[in-house]
């Protein structure tokens, strides 16, 4: 690289470091062990989240994601819902989503970091069909089906 280009690159790095310090993402002294602040770590998490949103991969299996997040963590609950929608999941109920897309490992890493991993349950569906299909397959005679339905009513 030419001297001017090198000087320009150094100035860009200096400006970037200044902005990161000014915004509270890094500490003043880069030689210390904890160079990135809590605010900086949260910003990194948001960047990871945006990366999650940009690359949903479809799989053959249907997944149901159910979660029960305490009301004190409402912001996290909203984030989980928005992220799953961005990954191509649809809401069945407020805290139950369904979709065919792969859930990236970064999503689970973030849930682990915010201590909500144990509040999320993912179910994979092997076979699909209606209740009527199930009954006709397992109870082939219509008489038996009618008897079963009448007992339920």
Coordinates of N, CA, C and O in Angstrom, one line a residue:
X1 N 0.8 -1.2 0.0 CA 0.0 0.0 0.0 C 0.9 1.3 0.0 O 2.0 1.3 0.6
X2 N 0.3 2.3 -0.6 CA 1.1 3.6 -0.6 C 1.0 4.2 0.8 O 0.1 3.9 1.6
X3 N 1.9 5.1 1.0 CA 1.9 5.8 2.3 C 0.6 6.5 2.6 O 0.1 6.5 3.8
X4 N 0.0 7.2 1.6 CA -1.2 7.9 1.9 C -2.3 6.9 2.3 O -3.1 7.2 3.1
X5 N -2.4 5.8 1.6 CA -3.4 4.8 1.9 C -3.2 4.2 3.3 O -4.2 4.1 4.0
X6 N -2.0 4.0 3.7 CA -1.7 3.5 5.0 C -2.1 4.5 6.1 O -2.8 4.2 7.1
X7 N -1.8 5.8 5.8 CA -2.1 6.8 6.8 C -3.6 7.0 6.9 O -4.2 7.2 7.9
X8 N -4.3 6.8 5.7 CA -5.8 6.9 5.7 C -6.4 5.8 6.5 O -7.3 6.0 7.3
X9 N -5.9 4.5 6.4 CA -6.4 3.4 7.1 C -6.1 3.6 8.6 O -7.0 3.3 9.4
X10 N -5.0 4.1 9.0 CA -4.7 4.3 10.4 C -5.7 5.4 11.0 O -6.1 5.2 12.1
X11 N -6.0 6.4 10.2 CA -6.9 7.4 10.7 C -8.3 6.8 10.8 O -9.0 7.1 11.8
X12 N -8.7 5.9 9.9 CA -10.0 5.3 10.1 C -10.1 4.5 11.3 O -11.1 4.5 12.1
X13 N -9.0 3.7 11.6 CA -9.0 2.9 12.9 C -9.0 3.8 14.1 O -9.8 3.6 15.0
X14 N -8.2 4.9 14.1 CA -8.2 5.8 15.2 C -9.6 6.4 15.4 O -10.1 6.5 16.5
X15 N -10.3 6.8 14.3 CA -11.7 7.4 14.4 C -12.6 6.3 15.0 O -13.5 6.7 15.8
X16 N -12.5 5.1 14.5 CA -13.4 4.0 15.0 C -13.2 3.8 16.5 O -14.2 3.7 17.2
X17 N -12.0 3.7 17.0 CA -11.7 3.6 18.4 C -12.2 4.7 19.2 O -12.8 4.5 20.2
X18 N -12.1 5.9 18.7 CA -12.6 7.1 19.3 C -14.1 7.0 19.5 O -14.7 7.3 20.6
X19 N -14.8 6.6 18.4 CA -16.3 6.5 18.5 C -16.7 5.4 19.4 O -17.7 5.6 20.2
X20 N -16.0 4.3 19.4 CA -16.4 3.2 20.3 C -16.2 3.6 21.8 O -17.0 3.3 22.6
X21 N -15.1 4.4 22.1 CA -14.9 4.9 23.4 C -16.0 5.9 23.8 O -16.6 5.8 24.9
X22 N -16.3 6.8 22.9 CA -17.2 7.9 23.2 C -18.6 7.3 23.4 O -19.4 7.8 24.3
X23 N -19.0 6.2 22.7 CA -20.3 5.6 22.9 C -20.3 4.6 24.0 O -21.4 4.0 24.3
X24 N -19.2 4.4 24.7 CA -19.1 3.5 25.9 C -19.1 2.0 25.5 O -19.4 1.2 26.4
X25 N -18.6 1.6 24.3 CA -18.5 0.2 23.9 C -17.2 -0.4 24.3 O -17.1 -1.6 24.5
X26 N -16.2 0.4 24.5 CA -14.9 -0.1 24.9 C -14.4 0.9 26.0 O -14.8 2.0 26.1
X27 N -13.4 0.3 26.8 CA -12.8 1.1 27.9 C -11.7 2.0 27.4 O -11.1 1.7 26.3
X28 N -11.3 2.9 28.2 CA -10.2 3.9 27.9 C -8.9 3.1 27.7 O -8.2 3.4 26.8
X29 N -8.6 2.1 28.5 CA -7.3 1.5 28.5 C -7.4 0.1 27.8 O -7.8 -0.8 28.5
X30 N -7.0 0.0 26.6 CA -7.1 -1.3 25.9 C -6.2 -2.3 26.4 O -6.4 -3.5 26.1
X31 N -5.2 -2.0 27.2 CA -4.3 -3.0 27.8 C -4.9 -3.8 28.9 O -4.4 -4.8 29.3
X32 N -6.0 -3.3 29.5 CA -6.6 -4.0 30.6 C -7.4 -5.3 30.1 O -7.7 -5.4 28.9
X33 N -7.6 -6.2 31.0 CA -8.2 -7.5 30.6 C -9.6 -7.3 30.0 O -9.9 -7.9 29.0
X34 N -10.5 -6.5 30.6 CA -11.8 -6.4 30.2 C -12.0 -5.1 29.3 O -12.4 -4.1 29.7
X35 N -11.5 -5.2 28.1 CA -11.5 -4.1 27.2 C -12.9 -3.7 26.7 O -13.2 -2.5 26.6
X36 N -13.7 -4.7 26.4 CA -15.1 -4.4 26.0 C -16.0 -4.2 27.2 O -16.0 -5.1 28.1
X37 N -16.8 -3.2 27.2 CA -17.7 -2.9 28.3 C -19.0 -3.8 28.2 O -19.2 -4.4 27.1
X38 N -19.8 -3.8 29.2 CA -21.1 -4.5 29.1 C -22.0 -3.9 28.0 O -22.6 -4.7 27.3
X39 N -21.9 -2.6 27.8 CA -22.7 -2.0 26.7 C -22.1 -2.5 25.4 O -22.9 -2.7 24.4
X40 N -20.8 -2.7 25.3 CA -20.2 -3.2 24.1 C -20.7 -4.6 23.8 O -20.9 -5.0 22.7
X41 N -20.7 -5.4 24.9 CA -21.2 -6.8 24.7 C -22.6 -6.9 24.3 O -23.0 -7.7 23.4
X42 N -23.5 -6.0 24.8 CA -24.9 -6.0 24.4 C -24.9 -5.6 22.9 O -25.8 -6.1 22.2
X43 N -24.1 -4.7 22.5 CA -24.1 -4.3 21.1 C -23.7 -5.4 20.2 O -24.2 -5.7 19.1
X44 N -22.7 -6.2 20.6 CA -22.3 -7.4 19.9 C -23.4 -8.4 19.7 O -23.6 -9.0 18.7
X45 N -24.2 -8.6 20.8 CA -25.3 -9.5 20.8 C -26.3 -9.0 19.8 O -26.9 -9.8 19.0
X46 N -26.6 -7.7 19.7 CA -27.5 -7.1 18.8 C -27.1 -7.4 17.3 O -27.8 -7.6 16.4
X47 N -25.8 -7.2 17.1 CA -25.2 -7.5 15.8 C -25.4 -9.0 15.4 O -25.8 -9.3 14.3
X48 N -25.2 -9.9 16.4 CA -25.4 -11.3 16.1 C -26.9 -11.6 15.8 O -27.2 -12.3 14.9
X49 N -27.7 -10.9 16.5 CA -29.2 -11.0 16.2 C -29.5 -10.6 14.8 O -30.2 -11.3 14.1
X50 N -28.9 -9.5 14.4 CA -29.2 -9.0 13.0 C -28.7 -10.0 12.0 O -29.3 -10.2 10.9
X51 N -27.5 -10.7 12.3 CA -27.0 -11.7 11.4 C -28.0 -12.9 11.4 O -28.2 -13.5 10.4
X52 N -28.6 -13.3 12.5 CA -29.6 -14.3 12.6 C -30.7 -14.1 11.7 O -31.2 -15.0 11.0
X53 N -31.2 -12.8 11.6 CA -32.3 -12.5 10.9 C -32.1 -12.6 9.4 O -33.0 -12.8 8.6
X54 N -30.8 -12.5 9.0 CA -30.6 -12.4 7.5 C -30.4 -13.8 6.8 O -30.3 -13.8 5.6
X55 N -30.4 -14.9 7.6 CA -30.0 -16.1 6.9 C -30.9 -17.3 7.3 O -30.3 -18.3 7.8
X56 N -32.2 -17.3 7.2 CA -32.9 -18.5 7.6 C -32.7 -19.6 6.6 O -32.8 -19.4 5.4
X57 N -32.4 -20.8 7.0 CA -32.3 -22.0 6.2 C -33.4 -22.9 6.4 O -33.7 -23.3 7.5
X58 N -34.1 -23.3 5.3 CA -35.2 -24.2 5.5 C -34.8 -25.7 5.6 O -33.8 -26.1 5.0
X59 N -35.5 -26.4 6.5 CA -35.3 -27.8 6.7 C -36.6 -28.6 6.4 O -37.6 -28.0 6.2
X60 N -36.5 -29.9 6.3 CA -37.7 -30.7 6.0 C -38.6 -30.9 7.2 O -39.7 -31.2 7.1
X61 N -38.0 -30.7 8.4 CA -38.8 -31.0 9.6 C -39.5 -29.7 10.1 O -39.0 -28.6 10.0
X62 N -40.8 -29.9 10.6 CA -41.5 -28.8 11.1 C -41.1 -28.7 12.6 O -41.0 -29.7 13.3
X63 N -40.9 -27.5 13.1 CA -40.5 -27.3 14.5 C -41.6 -26.4 15.2 O -42.1 -25.5 14.6
X64 N -41.9 -26.8 16.4 CA -42.7 -25.9 17.2 C -41.9 -25.4 18.4 O -41.2 -26.2 19.0
X65 N -41.9 -24.1 18.5 CA -41.1 -23.5 19.6 C -42.1 -22.9 20.6 O -42.9 -22.1 20.2
X66 N -42.0 -23.4 21.8 CA -42.9 -22.9 22.9 C -42.0 -22.3 24.0 O -40.9 -22.8 24.3
X67 N -42.4 -21.1 24.5 CA -41.6 -20.5 25.5 C -42.5 -19.9 26.6 O -43.6 -19.5 26.3
X68 N -42.0 -19.9 27.8 CA -42.7 -19.3 28.9 C -41.7 -18.4 29.7 O -41.0 -18.8 30.5
X69 N -41.7 -17.1 29.2 CA -40.7 -16.1 29.7 C -41.5 -15.3 30.8 O -42.5 -14.8 30.6
X70 N -40.8 -15.1 32.0 CA -41.5 -14.3 33.0 C -41.7 -12.9 32.6 O -41.0 -12.4 31.7
X71 N -42.8 -12.3 33.1 CA -43.1 -10.9 32.7 C -42.0 -9.9 33.0 O -41.9 -8.9 32.3
X72 N -41.2 -10.2 33.9 CA -40.1 -9.2 34.2 C -39.0 -9.2 33.1 O -38.3 -8.3 32.9
X73 N -39.1 -10.2 32.2 CA -38.2 -10.3 31.1 C -39.0 -10.0 29.8 O -38.7 -10.7 28.8
X74 N -39.9 -9.1 29.8 CA -40.8 -8.9 28.7 C -40.0 -8.5 27.4 O -40.3 -8.9 26.3
X75 N -38.9 -7.7 27.6 CA -38.1 -7.3 26.5 C -37.5 -8.5 25.8 O -37.4 -8.5 24.5
X76 N -37.0 -9.4 26.6 CA -36.4 -10.6 26.0 C -37.5 -11.5 25.3 O -37.2 -12.0 24.2
X77 N -38.7 -11.5 25.9 CA -39.8 -12.3 25.3 C -40.1 -11.7 23.9 O -40.3 -12.4 22.9
X78 N -40.2 -10.3 23.8 CA -40.5 -9.7 22.6 C -39.4 -9.9 21.5 O -39.6 -10.2 20.4
X79 N -38.1 -9.9 22.0 CA -37.0 -10.2 21.1 C -37.0 -11.6 20.6 O -36.8 -11.8 19.4
X80 N -37.4 -12.6 21.4 CA -37.5 -14.0 21.0 C -38.5 -14.1 19.9 O -38.3 -14.7 18.9
X81 N -39.7 -13.5 20.2 CA -40.8 -13.6 19.2 C -40.4 -12.9 17.9 O -40.5 -13.5 16.8
X82 N -39.8 -11.7 17.9 CA -39.4 -11.0 16.7 C -38.3 -11.8 15.9 O -38.3 -11.9 14.7
X83 N -37.4 -12.4 16.7 CA -36.3 -13.2 16.0 C -36.8 -14.4 15.3 O -36.5 -14.7 14.2
X84 N -37.8 -15.1 16.0 CA -38.4 -16.3 15.4 C -39.2 -15.9 14.1 O -39.1 -16.6 13.1
X85 N -39.9 -14.8 14.2 CA -40.6 -14.3 13.0 C -39.6 -14.1 11.9 O -39.8 -14.4 10.7
X86 N -38.5 -13.4 12.2 CA -37.5 -13.1 11.2 C -36.8 -14.4 10.6 O -36.3 -14.4 9.5
X87 N -36.9 -15.5 11.4 CA -36.3 -16.8 11.0 C -37.4 -17.5 10.2 O -37.2 -18.7 9.8
X88 N -38.6 -17.0 10.0 CA -39.6 -17.6 9.2 C -40.6 -18.4 9.9 O -41.4 -19.1 9.4
X89 N -40.7 -18.2 11.2 CA -41.7 -18.9 12.1 C -42.9 -18.1 12.1 O -42.9 -16.8 12.0
X90 N -44.1 -18.8 12.3 CA -45.4 -18.1 12.4 C -45.9 -18.4 13.8 O -45.7 -19.4 14.3
X91 N -46.7 -17.4 14.3 CA -47.2 -17.5 15.6 C -48.5 -18.3 15.6 O -49.4 -18.1 14.8
X92 N -48.6 -19.3 16.4 CA -49.8 -20.1 16.6 C -50.6 -19.4 17.8 O -51.8 -19.2 17.8
X93 N -49.8 -19.1 18.8 CA -50.3 -18.4 20.0 C -49.2 -17.4 20.3 O -48.1 -17.5 19.7
X94 N -49.4 -16.5 21.3 CA -48.3 -15.5 21.6 C -47.0 -16.2 21.9 O -46.0 -15.7 21.5
X95 N -47.0 -17.3 22.6 CA -45.7 -17.9 23.0 C -45.5 -19.3 22.4 O -44.7 -20.1 22.9
X96 N -46.2 -19.5 21.2 CA -46.0 -20.8 20.5 C -45.8 -20.4 19.0 O -46.7 -19.8 18.4
X97 N -44.7 -20.8 18.4 CA -44.4 -20.5 17.0 C -44.1 -21.8 16.3 O -43.7 -22.8 16.9
X98 N -44.4 -21.8 15.0 CA -44.2 -23.0 14.2 C -43.5 -22.6 12.9 O -43.7 -21.5 12.4
X99 N -42.5 -23.4 12.4 CA -41.8 -23.1 11.2 C -41.0 -24.3 10.8 O -40.8 -25.3 11.5
X100 N -40.4 -24.2 9.5 CA -39.6 -25.2 9.0 C -38.1 -24.8 8.9 O -37.3 -25.6 8.5
X101 N -37.8 -23.6 9.3 CA -36.4 -23.1 9.1 C -35.5 -23.6 10.3 O -36.0 -23.8 11.4
X102 N -34.3 -23.7 10.0 CA -33.3 -24.1 10.9 C -33.1 -23.0 12.0 O -33.1 -21.8 11.6
X103 N -33.0 -23.3 13.2 CA -32.7 -22.3 14.2 C -31.2 -22.3 14.5 O -30.6 -23.3 14.9
X104 N -30.5 -21.2 14.2 CA -29.1 -21.2 14.3 C -28.6 -21.3 15.7 O -29.3 -20.9 16.7
X105 N -27.4 -21.9 15.8 CA -26.8 -22.1 17.2 C -26.6 -20.8 17.9 O -26.7 -20.7 19.1
X106 N -26.4 -19.7 17.2 CA -26.2 -18.4 17.8 C -27.4 -18.0 18.6 O -27.3 -17.3 19.7
X107 N -28.6 -18.3 18.2 CA -29.9 -18.1 18.9 C -29.8 -18.7 20.3 O -30.1 -18.1 21.3
X108 N -29.4 -20.0 20.3 CA -29.3 -20.7 21.6 C -28.2 -20.2 22.4 O -28.4 -20.1 23.7
X109 N -27.1 -19.7 21.8 CA -26.0 -19.1 22.6 C -26.5 -17.9 23.3 O -26.2 -17.6 24.5
X110 N -27.3 -17.0 22.6 CA -27.8 -15.8 23.2 C -28.7 -16.1 24.3 O -28.7 -15.5 25.4
X111 N -29.6 -17.1 24.1 CA -30.6 -17.5 25.1 C -29.8 -18.0 26.4 O -30.2 -17.7 27.5
X112 N -28.7 -18.7 26.2 CA -27.9 -19.2 27.3 C -27.3 -18.0 28.0 O -27.3 -18.0 29.3
X113 N -26.8 -17.1 27.3 CA -26.1 -15.9 27.9 C -27.1 -15.1 28.7 O -26.7 -14.5 29.7
X114 N -28.4 -15.0 28.3 CA -29.3 -14.2 29.0 C -30.1 -15.1 30.0 O -31.2 -14.6 30.5
X115 N -29.7 -16.3 30.2 CA -30.2 -17.2 31.1 C -31.7 -17.5 30.9 O -32.5 -17.6 31.9
X116 N -32.1 -17.8 29.7 CA -33.5 -18.1 29.3 C -33.5 -19.4 28.6 O -34.6 -19.8 28.1
X117 N -32.4 -20.1 28.4 CA -32.4 -21.3 27.6 C -33.4 -22.4 28.2 O -34.0 -23.1 27.4
X118 N -33.5 -22.5 29.5 CA -34.4 -23.5 30.1 C -35.9 -23.1 30.0 O -36.8 -23.9 30.3
X119 N -36.2 -21.9 29.5 CA -37.6 -21.4 29.3 C -38.1 -21.7 27.9 O -39.3 -21.4 27.6
X120 N -37.3 -22.2 27.0 CA -37.6 -22.4 25.6 C -37.7 -23.9 25.3 O -36.7 -24.6 25.7
X121 N -38.7 -24.4 24.6 CA -38.8 -25.8 24.3 C -39.0 -25.9 22.8 O -39.9 -25.2 22.2
X122 N -38.2 -26.7 22.1 CA -38.4 -26.9 20.7 C -38.8 -28.4 20.4 O -38.1 -29.3 20.9
X123 N -39.9 -28.5 19.7 CA -40.4 -29.9 19.3 C -40.3 -30.0 17.8 O -40.6 -29.1 17.1
X124 N -39.8 -31.2 17.4 CA -39.7 -31.5 16.0 C -40.8 -32.5 15.7 O -41.0 -33.5 16.4
X125 N -41.5 -32.2 14.6 CA -42.6 -33.1 14.2 C -42.2 -34.0 13.1 O -41.7 -33.6 12.1
X126 N -42.4 -35.3 13.4 CA -42.0 -36.3 12.4 C -43.0 -36.6 11.3 O -42.7 -36.7 10.2
X127 N -44.3 -36.6 11.7 CA -45.4 -36.9 10.8 C -46.4 -35.8 11.0 O -46.7 -35.3 12.1
X128 N -47.1 -35.5 9.9 CA -48.2 -34.5 10.0 C -49.5 -35.1 9.4 O -49.4 -36.0 8.7
X129 N -50.5 -34.5 9.7 CA -51.8 -34.9 9.2 C -53.0 -34.4 10.1 O -52.7 -34.0 11.2
X130 N -54.2 -34.6 9.7 CA -55.3 -34.2 10.5 C -55.7 -35.3 11.4 O -55.4 -36.5 11.2
X131 N -56.6 -35.0 12.4 CA -57.1 -36.0 13.3 C -57.9 -37.0 12.5 O -57.9 -38.2 12.8
X132 N -58.7 -36.5 11.5 CA -59.5 -37.4 10.7 C -58.6 -38.4 10.0 O -59.0 -39.6 10.0
X133 N -57.5 -38.0 9.4 CA -56.5 -39.0 8.8 C -56.1 -40.0 9.8 O -56.0 -41.2 9.5
X134 N -55.7 -39.5 11.0 CA -55.3 -40.4 12.0 C -56.3 -41.5 12.4 O -56.0 -42.7 12.5
X135 N -57.6 -41.0 12.6 CA -58.7 -41.9 13.0 C -58.9 -42.9 11.9 O -59.0 -44.1 12.1
X136 N -59.0 -42.5 10.6 CA -59.2 -43.4 9.5 C -58.1 -44.4 9.3 O -58.4 -45.6 9.0
X137 N -56.9 -44.0 9.6 CA -55.8 -45.0 9.5 C -55.8 -46.0 10.6 O -55.5 -47.2 10.4
X138 N -56.1 -45.5 11.8 CA -56.0 -46.4 13.0 C -57.3 -47.1 13.3 O -57.3 -48.1 14.0
X139 N -58.4 -46.6 12.8 CA -59.7 -47.2 13.0 C -60.4 -47.3 11.7 O -61.3 -46.4 11.4
X140 N -60.1 -48.2 10.8 CA -60.5 -48.2 9.5 C -62.1 -48.4 9.2 O -62.6 -47.9 8.2
X141 N -62.8 -49.0 10.2 CA -64.2 -49.2 9.9 C -64.9 -47.9 10.3 O -64.7 -47.3 11.4
X142 N -65.8 -47.5 9.5 CA -66.6 -46.2 9.8 C -67.5 -46.4 11.0 O -67.8 -45.5 11.7
X143 N -68.0 -47.7 11.2 CA -68.8 -47.9 12.3 C -68.1 -47.6 13.6 O -68.6 -47.0 14.5
X144 N -66.8 -48.1 13.7 CA -66.0 -47.9 14.9 C -65.8 -46.4 15.0 O -65.8 -45.8 16.2
X145 N -65.5 -45.7 13.9 CA -65.3 -44.2 14.0 C -66.5 -43.5 14.5 O -66.4 -42.6 15.4
X146 N -67.7 -43.9 14.0 CA -69.0 -43.3 14.5 C -69.2 -43.5 16.0 O -69.6 -42.6 16.7
X147 N -68.9 -44.7 16.4 CA -69.0 -45.1 17.8 C -68.1 -44.2 18.7 O -68.5 -43.7 19.7
X148 N -66.8 -44.1 18.2 CA -65.9 -43.3 18.9 C -66.3 -41.8 19.0 O -66.2 -41.2 20.1
X149 N -66.8 -41.3 17.9 CA -67.2 -39.9 17.9 C -68.4 -39.7 18.8 O -68.5 -38.7 19.6
X150 N -69.4 -40.6 18.8 CA -70.5 -40.5 19.7 C -70.2 -40.5 21.2 O -70.8 -39.9 22.0
X151 N -69.1 -41.3 21.5 CA -68.7 -41.4 22.9 C -68.1 -40.0 23.3 O -68.2 -39.6 24.5
X152 N -67.5 -39.3 22.4 CA -66.8 -38.1 22.7 C -67.9 -37.0 22.9 O -67.6 -36.0 23.6
X153 N -69.0 -37.1 22.2 CA -70.0 -36.1 22.3 C -70.9 -36.3 23.4 O -71.3 -36.2 24.3

